[in-house]
Coordinates of C-alpha atoms in Angstrom, one line a residue:
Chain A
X192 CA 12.1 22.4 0.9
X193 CA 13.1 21.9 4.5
X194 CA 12.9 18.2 4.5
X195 CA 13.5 17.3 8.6
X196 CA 11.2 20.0 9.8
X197 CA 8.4 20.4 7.1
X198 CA 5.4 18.1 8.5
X199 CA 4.6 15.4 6.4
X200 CA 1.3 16.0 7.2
X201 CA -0.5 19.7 6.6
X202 CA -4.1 20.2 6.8
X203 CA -5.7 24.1 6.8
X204 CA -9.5 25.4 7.4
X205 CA -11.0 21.9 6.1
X206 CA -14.7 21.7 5.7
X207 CA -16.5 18.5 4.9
X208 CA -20.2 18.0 4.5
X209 CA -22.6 14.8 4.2
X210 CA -26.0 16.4 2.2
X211 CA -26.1 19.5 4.1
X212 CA -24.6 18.3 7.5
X213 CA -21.6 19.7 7.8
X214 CA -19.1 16.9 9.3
X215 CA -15.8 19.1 10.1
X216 CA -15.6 22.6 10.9
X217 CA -13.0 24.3 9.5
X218 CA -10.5 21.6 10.9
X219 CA -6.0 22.9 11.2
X220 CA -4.2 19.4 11.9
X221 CA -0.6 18.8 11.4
X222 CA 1.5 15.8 11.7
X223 CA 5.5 15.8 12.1
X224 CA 8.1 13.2 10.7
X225 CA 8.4 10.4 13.2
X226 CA 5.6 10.8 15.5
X227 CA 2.8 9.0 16.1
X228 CA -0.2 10.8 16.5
X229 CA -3.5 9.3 17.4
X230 CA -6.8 11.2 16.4
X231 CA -9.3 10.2 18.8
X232 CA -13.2 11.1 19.1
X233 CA -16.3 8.9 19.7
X234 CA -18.3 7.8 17.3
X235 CA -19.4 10.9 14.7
X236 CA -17.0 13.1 15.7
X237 CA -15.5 13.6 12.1
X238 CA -12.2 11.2 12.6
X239 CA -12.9 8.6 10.4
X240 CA -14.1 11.8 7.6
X241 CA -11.2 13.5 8.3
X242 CA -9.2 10.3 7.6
X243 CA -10.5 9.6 4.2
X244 CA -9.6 13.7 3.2
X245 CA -6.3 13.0 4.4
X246 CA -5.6 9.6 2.6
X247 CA -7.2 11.8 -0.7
X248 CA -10.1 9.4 -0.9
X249 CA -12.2 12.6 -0.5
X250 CA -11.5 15.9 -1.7
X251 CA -12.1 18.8 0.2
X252 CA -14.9 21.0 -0.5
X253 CA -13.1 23.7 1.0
X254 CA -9.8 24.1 2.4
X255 CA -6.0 22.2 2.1
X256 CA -4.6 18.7 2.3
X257 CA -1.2 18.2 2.3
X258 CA 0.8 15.5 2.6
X259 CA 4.6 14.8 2.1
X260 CA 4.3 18.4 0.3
X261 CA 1.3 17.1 -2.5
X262 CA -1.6 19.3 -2.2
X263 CA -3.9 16.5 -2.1
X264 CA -7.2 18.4 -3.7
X265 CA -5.4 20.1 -6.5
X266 CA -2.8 16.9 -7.2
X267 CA -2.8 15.6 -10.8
X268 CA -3.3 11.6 -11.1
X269 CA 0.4 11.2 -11.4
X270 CA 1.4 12.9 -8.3
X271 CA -1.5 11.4 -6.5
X272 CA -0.2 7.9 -7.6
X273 CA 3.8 8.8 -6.9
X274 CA 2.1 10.2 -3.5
X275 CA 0.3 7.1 -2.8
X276 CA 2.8 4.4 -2.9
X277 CA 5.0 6.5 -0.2
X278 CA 1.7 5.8 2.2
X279 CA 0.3 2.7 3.6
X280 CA -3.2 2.4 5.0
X281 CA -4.8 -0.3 7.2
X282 CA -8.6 -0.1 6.8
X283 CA -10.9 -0.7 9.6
X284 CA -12.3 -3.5 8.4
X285 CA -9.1 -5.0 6.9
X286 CA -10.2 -4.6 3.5
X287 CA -8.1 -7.3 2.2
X288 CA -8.8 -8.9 -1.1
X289 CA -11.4 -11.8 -0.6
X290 CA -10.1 -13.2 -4.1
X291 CA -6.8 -13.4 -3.1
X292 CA -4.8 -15.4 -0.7
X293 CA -2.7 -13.5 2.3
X294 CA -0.1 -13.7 0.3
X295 CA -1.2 -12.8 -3.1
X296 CA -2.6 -9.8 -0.9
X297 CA 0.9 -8.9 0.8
X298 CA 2.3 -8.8 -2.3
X299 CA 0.0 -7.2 -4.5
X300 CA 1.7 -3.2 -4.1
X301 CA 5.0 -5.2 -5.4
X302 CA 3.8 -6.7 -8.1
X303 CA 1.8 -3.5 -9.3
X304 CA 4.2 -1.0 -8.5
X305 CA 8.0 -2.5 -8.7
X306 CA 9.8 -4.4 -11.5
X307 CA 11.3 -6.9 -8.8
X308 CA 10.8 -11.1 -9.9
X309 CA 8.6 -13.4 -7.8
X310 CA 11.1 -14.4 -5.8
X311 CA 12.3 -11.2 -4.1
X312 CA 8.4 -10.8 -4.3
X313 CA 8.0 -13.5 -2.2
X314 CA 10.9 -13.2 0.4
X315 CA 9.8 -9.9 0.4
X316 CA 6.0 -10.4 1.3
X317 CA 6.7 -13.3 3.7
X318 CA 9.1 -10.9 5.8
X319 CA 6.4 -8.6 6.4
X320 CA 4.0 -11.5 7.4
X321 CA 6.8 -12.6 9.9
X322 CA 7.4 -8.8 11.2
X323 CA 3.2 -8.7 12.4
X324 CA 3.7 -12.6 13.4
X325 CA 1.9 -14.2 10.5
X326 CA 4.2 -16.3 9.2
X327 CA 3.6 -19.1 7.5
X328 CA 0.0 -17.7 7.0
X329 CA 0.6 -16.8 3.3
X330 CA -1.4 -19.5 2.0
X331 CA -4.5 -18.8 3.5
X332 CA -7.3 -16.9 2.3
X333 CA -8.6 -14.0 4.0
X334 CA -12.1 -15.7 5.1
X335 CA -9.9 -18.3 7.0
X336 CA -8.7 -15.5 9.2
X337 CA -9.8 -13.8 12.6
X338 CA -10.4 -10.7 13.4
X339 CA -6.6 -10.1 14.9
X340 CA -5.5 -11.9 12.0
X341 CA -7.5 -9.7 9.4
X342 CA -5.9 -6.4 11.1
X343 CA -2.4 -7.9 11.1
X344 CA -2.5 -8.6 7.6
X345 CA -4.1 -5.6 6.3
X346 CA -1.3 -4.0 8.6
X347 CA 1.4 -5.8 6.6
X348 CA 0.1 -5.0 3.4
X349 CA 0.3 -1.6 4.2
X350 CA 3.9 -1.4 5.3
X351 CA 5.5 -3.9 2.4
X352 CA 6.2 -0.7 0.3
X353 CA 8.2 0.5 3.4
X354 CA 6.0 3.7 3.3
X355 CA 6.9 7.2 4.9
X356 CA 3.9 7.8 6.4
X357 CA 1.2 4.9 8.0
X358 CA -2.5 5.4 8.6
X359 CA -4.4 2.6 10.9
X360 CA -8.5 3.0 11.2
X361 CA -9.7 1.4 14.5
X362 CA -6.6 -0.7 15.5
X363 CA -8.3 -2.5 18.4
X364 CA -11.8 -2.2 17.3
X365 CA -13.8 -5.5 17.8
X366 CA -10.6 -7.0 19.3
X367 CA -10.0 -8.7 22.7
X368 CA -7.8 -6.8 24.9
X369 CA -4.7 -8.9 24.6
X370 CA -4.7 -9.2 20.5
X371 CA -5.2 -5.1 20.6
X372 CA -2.2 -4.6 23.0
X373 CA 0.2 -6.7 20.6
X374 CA -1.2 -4.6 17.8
X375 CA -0.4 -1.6 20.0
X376 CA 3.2 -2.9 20.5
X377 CA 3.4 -4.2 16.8
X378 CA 2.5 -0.4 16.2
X379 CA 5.6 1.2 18.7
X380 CA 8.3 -1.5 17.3
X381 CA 7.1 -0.1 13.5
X382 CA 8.0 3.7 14.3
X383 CA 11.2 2.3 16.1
X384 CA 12.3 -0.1 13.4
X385 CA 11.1 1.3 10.4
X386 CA 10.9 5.1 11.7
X387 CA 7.7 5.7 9.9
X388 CA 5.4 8.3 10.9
X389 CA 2.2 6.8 12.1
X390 CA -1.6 8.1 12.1
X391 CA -3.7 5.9 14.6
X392 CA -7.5 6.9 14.4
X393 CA -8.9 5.3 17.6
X394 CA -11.7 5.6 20.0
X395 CA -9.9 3.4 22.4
X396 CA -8.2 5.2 25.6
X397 CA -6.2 3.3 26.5
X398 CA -4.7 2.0 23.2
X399 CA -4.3 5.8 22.0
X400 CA -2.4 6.4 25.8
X401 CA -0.3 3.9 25.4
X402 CA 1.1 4.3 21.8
X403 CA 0.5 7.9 21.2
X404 CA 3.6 10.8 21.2
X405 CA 0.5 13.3 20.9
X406 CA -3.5 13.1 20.7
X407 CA -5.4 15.2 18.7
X408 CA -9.1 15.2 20.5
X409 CA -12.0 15.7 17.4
X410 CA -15.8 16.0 18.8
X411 CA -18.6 17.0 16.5
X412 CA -16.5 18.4 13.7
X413 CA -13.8 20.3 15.7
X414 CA -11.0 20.0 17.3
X415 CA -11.1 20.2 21.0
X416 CA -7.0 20.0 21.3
X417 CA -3.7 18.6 20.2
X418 CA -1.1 17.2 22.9
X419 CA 0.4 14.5 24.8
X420 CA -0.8 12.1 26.7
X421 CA -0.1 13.9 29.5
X422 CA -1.8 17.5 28.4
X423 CA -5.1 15.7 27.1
X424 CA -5.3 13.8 30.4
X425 CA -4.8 17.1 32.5
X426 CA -7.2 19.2 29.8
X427 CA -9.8 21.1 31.6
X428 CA -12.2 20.8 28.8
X429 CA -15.6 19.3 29.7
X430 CA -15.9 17.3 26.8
X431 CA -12.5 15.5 26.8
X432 CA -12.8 15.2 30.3
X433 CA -17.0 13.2 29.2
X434 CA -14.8 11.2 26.6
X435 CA -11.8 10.6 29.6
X436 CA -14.4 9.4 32.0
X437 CA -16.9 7.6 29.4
X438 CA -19.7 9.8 31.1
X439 CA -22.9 10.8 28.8
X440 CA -23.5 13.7 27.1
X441 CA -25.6 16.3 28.1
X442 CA -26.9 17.3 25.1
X443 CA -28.8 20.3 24.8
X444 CA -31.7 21.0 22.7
X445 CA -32.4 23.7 20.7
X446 CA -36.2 24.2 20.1
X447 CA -36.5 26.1 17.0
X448 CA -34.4 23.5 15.7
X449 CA -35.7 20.5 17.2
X450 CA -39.3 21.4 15.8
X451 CA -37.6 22.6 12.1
X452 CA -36.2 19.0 11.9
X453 CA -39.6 17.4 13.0
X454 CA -41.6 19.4 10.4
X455 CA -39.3 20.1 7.2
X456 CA -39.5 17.7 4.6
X457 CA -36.4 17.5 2.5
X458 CA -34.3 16.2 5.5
Chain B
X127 CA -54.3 19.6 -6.2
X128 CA -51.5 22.6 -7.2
X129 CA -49.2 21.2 -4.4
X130 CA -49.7 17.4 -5.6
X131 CA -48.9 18.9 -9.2
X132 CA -46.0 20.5 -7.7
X133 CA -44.6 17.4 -5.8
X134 CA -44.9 15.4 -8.5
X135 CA -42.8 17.8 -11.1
X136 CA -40.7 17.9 -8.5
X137 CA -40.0 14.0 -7.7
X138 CA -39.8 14.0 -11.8
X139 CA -36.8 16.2 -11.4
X140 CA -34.9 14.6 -8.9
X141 CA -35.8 11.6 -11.0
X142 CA -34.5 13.2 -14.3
X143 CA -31.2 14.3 -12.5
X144 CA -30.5 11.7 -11.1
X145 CA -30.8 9.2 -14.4
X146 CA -28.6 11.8 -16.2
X147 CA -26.3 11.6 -13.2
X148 CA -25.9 7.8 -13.7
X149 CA -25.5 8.6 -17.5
X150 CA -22.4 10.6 -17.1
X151 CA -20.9 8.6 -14.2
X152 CA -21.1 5.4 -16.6
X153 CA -19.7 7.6 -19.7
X154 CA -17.3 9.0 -17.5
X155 CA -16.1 5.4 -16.2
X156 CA -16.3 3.9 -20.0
X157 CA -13.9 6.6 -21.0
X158 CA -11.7 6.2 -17.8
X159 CA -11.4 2.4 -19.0
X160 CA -10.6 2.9 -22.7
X161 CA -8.3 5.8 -21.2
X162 CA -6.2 3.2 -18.7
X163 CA -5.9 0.5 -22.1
X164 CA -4.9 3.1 -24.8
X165 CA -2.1 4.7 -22.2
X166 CA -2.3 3.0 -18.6
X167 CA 1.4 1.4 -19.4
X168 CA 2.8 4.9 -19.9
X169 CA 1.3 6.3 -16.7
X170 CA 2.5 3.7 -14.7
X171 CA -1.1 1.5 -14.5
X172 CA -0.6 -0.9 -17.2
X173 CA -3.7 -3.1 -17.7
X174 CA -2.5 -6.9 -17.3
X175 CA -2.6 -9.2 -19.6
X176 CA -3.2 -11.7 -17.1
X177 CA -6.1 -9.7 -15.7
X178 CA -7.8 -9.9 -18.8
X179 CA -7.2 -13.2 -20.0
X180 CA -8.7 -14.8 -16.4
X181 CA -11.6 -12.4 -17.5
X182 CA -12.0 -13.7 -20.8
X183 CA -12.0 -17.1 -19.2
X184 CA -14.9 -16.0 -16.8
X185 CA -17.1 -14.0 -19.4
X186 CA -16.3 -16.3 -22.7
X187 CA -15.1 -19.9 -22.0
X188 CA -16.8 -20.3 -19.3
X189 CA -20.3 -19.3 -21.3
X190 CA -19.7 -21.0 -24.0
X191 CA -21.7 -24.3 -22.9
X192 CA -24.8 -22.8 -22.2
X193 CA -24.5 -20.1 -24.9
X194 CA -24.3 -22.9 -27.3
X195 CA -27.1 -25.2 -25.7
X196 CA -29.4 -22.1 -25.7
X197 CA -28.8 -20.9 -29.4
X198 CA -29.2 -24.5 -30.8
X199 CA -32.9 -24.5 -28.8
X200 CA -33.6 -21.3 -30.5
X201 CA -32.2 -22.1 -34.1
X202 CA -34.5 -25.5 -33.7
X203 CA -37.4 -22.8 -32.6
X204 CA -36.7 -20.6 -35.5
X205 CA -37.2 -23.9 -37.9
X206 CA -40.6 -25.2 -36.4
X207 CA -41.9 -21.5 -36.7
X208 CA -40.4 -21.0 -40.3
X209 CA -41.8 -23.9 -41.8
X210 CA -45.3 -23.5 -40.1
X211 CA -45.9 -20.2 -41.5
X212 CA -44.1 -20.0 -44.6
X213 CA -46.0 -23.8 -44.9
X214 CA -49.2 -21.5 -45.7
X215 CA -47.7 -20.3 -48.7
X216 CA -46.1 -23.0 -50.0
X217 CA -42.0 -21.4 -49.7
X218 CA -41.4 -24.0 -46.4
X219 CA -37.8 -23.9 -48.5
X220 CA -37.5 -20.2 -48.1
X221 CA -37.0 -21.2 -44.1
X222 CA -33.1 -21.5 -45.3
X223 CA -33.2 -18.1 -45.8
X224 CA -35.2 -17.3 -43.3
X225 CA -33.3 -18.6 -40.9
X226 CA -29.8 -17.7 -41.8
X227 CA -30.5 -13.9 -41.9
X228 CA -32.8 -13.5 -38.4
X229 CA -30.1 -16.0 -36.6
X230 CA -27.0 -13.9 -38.1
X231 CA -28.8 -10.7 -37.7
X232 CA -31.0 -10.5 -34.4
X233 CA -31.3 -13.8 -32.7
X234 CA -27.7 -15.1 -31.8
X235 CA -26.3 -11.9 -30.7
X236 CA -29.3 -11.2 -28.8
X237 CA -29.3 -14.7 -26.9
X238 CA -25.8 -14.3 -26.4
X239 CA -26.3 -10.8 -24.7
X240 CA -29.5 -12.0 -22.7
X241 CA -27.5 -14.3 -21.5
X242 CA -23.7 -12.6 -20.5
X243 CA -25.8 -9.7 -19.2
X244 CA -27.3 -12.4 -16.6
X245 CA -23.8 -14.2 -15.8
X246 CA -21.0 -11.9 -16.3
X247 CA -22.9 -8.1 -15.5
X248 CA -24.3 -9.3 -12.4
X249 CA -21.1 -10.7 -11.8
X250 CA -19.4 -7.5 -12.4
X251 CA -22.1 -5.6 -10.2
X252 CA -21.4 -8.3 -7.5
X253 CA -18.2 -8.6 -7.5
X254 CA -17.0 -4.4 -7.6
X255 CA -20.5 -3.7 -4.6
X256 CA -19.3 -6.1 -2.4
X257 CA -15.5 -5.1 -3.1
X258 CA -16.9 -1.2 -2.6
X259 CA -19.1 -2.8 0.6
X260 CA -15.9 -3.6 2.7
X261 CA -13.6 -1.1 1.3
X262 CA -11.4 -2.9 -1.1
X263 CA -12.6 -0.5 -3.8
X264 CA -10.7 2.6 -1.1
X265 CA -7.8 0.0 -0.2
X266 CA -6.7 -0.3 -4.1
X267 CA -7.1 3.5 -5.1
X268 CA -4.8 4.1 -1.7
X269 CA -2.2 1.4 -2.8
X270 CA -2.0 3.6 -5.9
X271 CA -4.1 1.1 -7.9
X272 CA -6.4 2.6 -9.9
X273 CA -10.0 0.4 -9.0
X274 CA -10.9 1.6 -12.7
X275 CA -7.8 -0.1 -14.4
X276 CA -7.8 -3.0 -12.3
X277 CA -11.8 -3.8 -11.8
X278 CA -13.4 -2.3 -14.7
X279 CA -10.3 -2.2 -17.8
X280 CA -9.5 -5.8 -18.0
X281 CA -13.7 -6.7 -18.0
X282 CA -14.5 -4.3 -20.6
X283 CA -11.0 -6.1 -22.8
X284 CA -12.3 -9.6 -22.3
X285 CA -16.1 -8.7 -22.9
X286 CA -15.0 -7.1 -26.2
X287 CA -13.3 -9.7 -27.6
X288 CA -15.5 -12.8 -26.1
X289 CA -18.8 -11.5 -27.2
X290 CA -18.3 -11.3 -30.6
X291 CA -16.9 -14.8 -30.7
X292 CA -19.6 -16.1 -28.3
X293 CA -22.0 -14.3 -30.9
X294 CA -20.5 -16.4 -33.8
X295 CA -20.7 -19.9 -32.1
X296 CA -24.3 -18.7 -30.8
X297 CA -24.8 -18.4 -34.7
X298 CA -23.5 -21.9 -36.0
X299 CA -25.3 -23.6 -33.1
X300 CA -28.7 -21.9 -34.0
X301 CA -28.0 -22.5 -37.6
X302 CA -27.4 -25.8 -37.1
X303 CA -30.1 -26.4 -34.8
X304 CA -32.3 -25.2 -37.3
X305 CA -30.5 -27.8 -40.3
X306 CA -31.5 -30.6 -37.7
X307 CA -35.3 -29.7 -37.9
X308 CA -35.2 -28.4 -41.2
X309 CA -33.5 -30.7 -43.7
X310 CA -35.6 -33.3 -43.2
X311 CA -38.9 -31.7 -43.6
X312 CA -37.7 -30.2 -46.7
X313 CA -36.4 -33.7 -47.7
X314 CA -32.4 -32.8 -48.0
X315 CA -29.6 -33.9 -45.9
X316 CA -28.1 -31.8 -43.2
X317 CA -25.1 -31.1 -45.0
X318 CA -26.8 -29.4 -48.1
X319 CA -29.0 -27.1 -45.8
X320 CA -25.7 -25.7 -44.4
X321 CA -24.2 -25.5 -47.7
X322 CA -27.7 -23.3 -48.4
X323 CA -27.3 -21.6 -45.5
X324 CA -23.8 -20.8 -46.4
X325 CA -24.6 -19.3 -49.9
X326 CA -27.4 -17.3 -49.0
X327 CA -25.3 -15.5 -46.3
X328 CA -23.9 -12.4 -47.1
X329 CA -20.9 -11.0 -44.9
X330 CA -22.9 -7.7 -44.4
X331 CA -25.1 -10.3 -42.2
X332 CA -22.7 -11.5 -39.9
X333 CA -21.3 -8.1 -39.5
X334 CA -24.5 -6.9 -38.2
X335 CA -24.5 -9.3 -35.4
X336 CA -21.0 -8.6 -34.8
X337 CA -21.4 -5.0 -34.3
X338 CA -24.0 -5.0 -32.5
X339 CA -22.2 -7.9 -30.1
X340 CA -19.8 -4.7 -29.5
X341 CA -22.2 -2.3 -28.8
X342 CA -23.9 -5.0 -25.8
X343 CA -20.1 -5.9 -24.4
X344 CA -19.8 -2.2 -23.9
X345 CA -23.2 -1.8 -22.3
X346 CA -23.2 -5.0 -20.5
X347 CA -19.8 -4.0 -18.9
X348 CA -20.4 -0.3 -18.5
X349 CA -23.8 -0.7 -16.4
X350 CA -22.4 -3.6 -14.8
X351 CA -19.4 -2.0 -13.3
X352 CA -21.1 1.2 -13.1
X353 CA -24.1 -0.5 -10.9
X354 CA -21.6 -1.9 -8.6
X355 CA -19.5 1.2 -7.6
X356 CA -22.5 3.0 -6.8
X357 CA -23.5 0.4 -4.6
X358 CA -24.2 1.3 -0.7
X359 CA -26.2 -0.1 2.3
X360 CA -24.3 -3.1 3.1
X361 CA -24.9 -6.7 2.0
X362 CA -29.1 -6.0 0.9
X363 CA -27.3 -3.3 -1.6
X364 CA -25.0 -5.6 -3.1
X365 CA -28.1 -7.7 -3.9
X366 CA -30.0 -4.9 -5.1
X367 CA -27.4 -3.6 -7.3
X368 CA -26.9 -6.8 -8.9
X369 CA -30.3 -7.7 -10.0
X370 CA -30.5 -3.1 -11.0
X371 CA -27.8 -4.2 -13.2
X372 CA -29.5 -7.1 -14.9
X373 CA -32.4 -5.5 -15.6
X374 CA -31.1 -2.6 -16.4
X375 CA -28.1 -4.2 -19.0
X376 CA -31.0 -6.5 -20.9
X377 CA -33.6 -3.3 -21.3
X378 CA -30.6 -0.9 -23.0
X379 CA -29.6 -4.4 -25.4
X380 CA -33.1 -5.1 -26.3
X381 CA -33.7 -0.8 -26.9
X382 CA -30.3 -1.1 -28.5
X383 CA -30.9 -4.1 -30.6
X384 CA -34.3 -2.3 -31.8
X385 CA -32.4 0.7 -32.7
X386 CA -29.8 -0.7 -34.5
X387 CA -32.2 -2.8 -36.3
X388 CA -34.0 0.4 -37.5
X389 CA -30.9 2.4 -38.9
X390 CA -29.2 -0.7 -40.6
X391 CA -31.9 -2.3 -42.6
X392 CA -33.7 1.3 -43.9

């Protein structure tokens, strides 16, 4: 396989559906090596569904997920697993282990996936803790942590496998401007240090301006465009332009519809 | 009327499907478990020792206090009973045998079930909704840790092995609780009662308990575990799911327990 040009990321025609609502239509996103792409849509526009086919958390009712050349749907546990530990996702809401120290969290990839002793375990760990400026925080346990802190630390857990490709849910979500722009700056030295390939799902301008080499712009289940910073911002689209300018919807309202959904009773 | 009929047939569908739903997502998840212990080393998801051991700890050592307190207070029960009714009929020294085969048999596995279901399968239900709650549960599967291996194999080890031995302490505690009401009212010392006790007891007895003590660590565990990955809704779920899984774990022992019963002593 062409290894520099092939995108580590491949997704074709993906459907996804909640009951009978359907959540993305039909949905073609790629992702090249070294970029970081920021998918960004307001709240139910399909990012955070489209995340979890991605990451293989979901599979896809219809249509392909690929990633680092794994069809993700059709993947056998093995090369789900070998698949996995070359990814590293920070969860929204952290999602560190409440039972376990920073540390113990850090370090818990290592010790499940590598043969290495405690020691290099350790050094290891700790370096990542230093790299998102938490060091020294190992010993604490995750309920003794802010907010910042929380995303930091989920942050280093998911880089300590040195993974290809990094996903990040809501970076700066429920964060004060200044802790989301160091995250934003820990998030540009990681692609320059480490040359990963980074996936930033964000509702946050001016986070996704900042740190994005392209946007891809999701509302209600499609996909309104994919470009830079500068291309979104110039997009003539009215509903990038609503999500540019924070103005409201117009929504409009279908009355066959509207009076279906009062009436029906299986909702 | 035909509408109400229809409703109803249909809410008993939905219901049906969704209990045989449950069924297989717990059989699914018990065979998952067994799956990741027989040959998790070889695929790369060994379960660890360590991991089970702290487990053991939780479910076994850290029950055995109140599992023996509460079998002793049932054994002591047993006794009063016995001897009251077997009084009428003059064979109060029949409550040796009496005693030995319903503790061995039915009681002490069954107090010792009652009560792990309450600690340790809430627990379990608690511990993997509230893990599912804020994502944890998605956080190991993407680090390439199987939730199943980690969460669920190293519970269903230690429950396997600490029941059955919480079921034979349960067993000498009641025993003996019933020697200390019992030997004197039937004017022998302690020591002889047990010696009774001891010769009346058949190894088919104790085996009953003991198999049955499997059967509950599996059920126990499996509902548990099961209960807690399907929880949703936030922190009111977590609460619902554990108290589902309490209720739900002590109706299939005592249904168990009644079956077993049946098929074993026809």
């Amino acid at each position: 396989m062409n290894e520099t040009n092939a995108p580590l990321i491949e997704v074709v025609g993906l459907e996804a559906f909640y009951g009978r609502r359907r959540i993305l239509h039909g949905v073609d996103f790629s992702v090249n090596r070294g970029e970081i792409r920021v998918i960004m849509g307001g709240s139910g526009s399909g990012k955070s569904t489209l995340l979890r086919h991605i990451i293989g958390l979901q599979r896809p009712v219809s249509g392909t997920v690929r990633i680092l050349g794994v069809d993700v749907g059709r993947a056998g546990a093995q090369e789900l697993l070998a698949v996995r530990r070359k990814l590293g996702v920070s969860f929204q809401g952290g999602a560190l282990i409440t039972s376990m120290s920073v540390g113990d969290n850090v370090a818990l990839p290592l010790r499940e996936h590598t043969q290495l002793d405690e020691t290099t375990i350790r050094i290891m760990s700790r370096l990542k803790l230093e790299f998102v400026n938490l060091g020294g925080f190992h010993d604490l346990m995750p309920s003794q942590l802010s907010g910042g802190m929380i995303k930091r630390a989920a942050l280093a857990r998911a880089i300590v496998m040195d993974p290809e490709l990094l996903f990040f849910d809501e970076p700066s979500a429920g964060l004060d401007p200044v802790v989301s722009a160091e995250l934003d700056e820990l998030i540009l030295r990681l692609r320059d240090a480490l040359r990963m390939t980074i996936v930033v799902v964000t509702h946050e301008l001016e986070s996704a301006f900042r740190i994005a080499d392209r946007i891809t712009v999701l509302d209600q289940g499609d996909i309104l465009t994919t470009g830079t910073v500068a291309e979104v911002r110039a997009s003539e689209n009215e509903r990038i332009q609503d999500l540019l300018h924070r103005r409201p919807r117009s929504v409009e309202v279908d009355v066959d519809d509207y009076l279906r959904r009062l009436t029906e009773e299986d909702a | 009327m035909i509408a109400d009929a229809l409703h109803l047939l249909n809410r008993l569908g939905r219901r049906t499907v969704m209990a045989v739903d449950a069924l297989g997502y717990a059989a699914g998840l018990l065979g998952e478990a067994v799956g990741f212990v027989v040959s998790g080393r070889r695929r790369g998801q060994p379960v660890r020792l360590q991991a089970v051991v702290e487990q053991m700890r939780q479910v076994g050592v850290d029950a055995i206090p109140i599992v023996l307190l509460l079998s002793f207070t049932v054994g002591l029960m047993l006794a009063i009973q016995f001897i009251a009714t077997l009084r009428e009929f003059g064979a109060q020294s029949q409550v040796v045998l009496a005693v030995a085969k319903s503790v061995t048999r039915e009681f002490g596995v069954l107090i010792t079930g009652i009560l792990v279901a309450g600690r340790s399968g809430s627990a379990f239900a608690a511990r993997i909704g509230s893990m599912s709650v804020s994502q944890e549960v998605d956080a190991l599967g993407v680090m390439g840790i199987d939730p199943v291996r980690y969460l669920v194999a190293p519970a269903l080890l230690a429950m396997l092995v600490m029941l059955p031995v919480l079921t034979v302490l349960a067993d000498a505690a009641a025993i003996l609780g019933a020697a200390m009401y019992s030997a004197p009212m039937l004017d022998m010392s302690v020591q002889t009662y047990l010696t009774q006790t001891l010769s009346q007891l058949t190894p088919r007895d104790v085996y009953e308990g003991l198999a049955k003590s499997i059967v509950f660590a599996l059920l126990i565990t499996v509902i548990g575990v099961a209960t807690g990955f399907s929880v949703t809704g936030g922190a009111e779920g977590v609460g619902r799911a554990t108290t589902r899984a309490v209720v739900l774990s002590i109706t299939a022992l005592i249904v168990a327990d009644m079956v077993f019963s049946f098929f074993l002593n026809r």
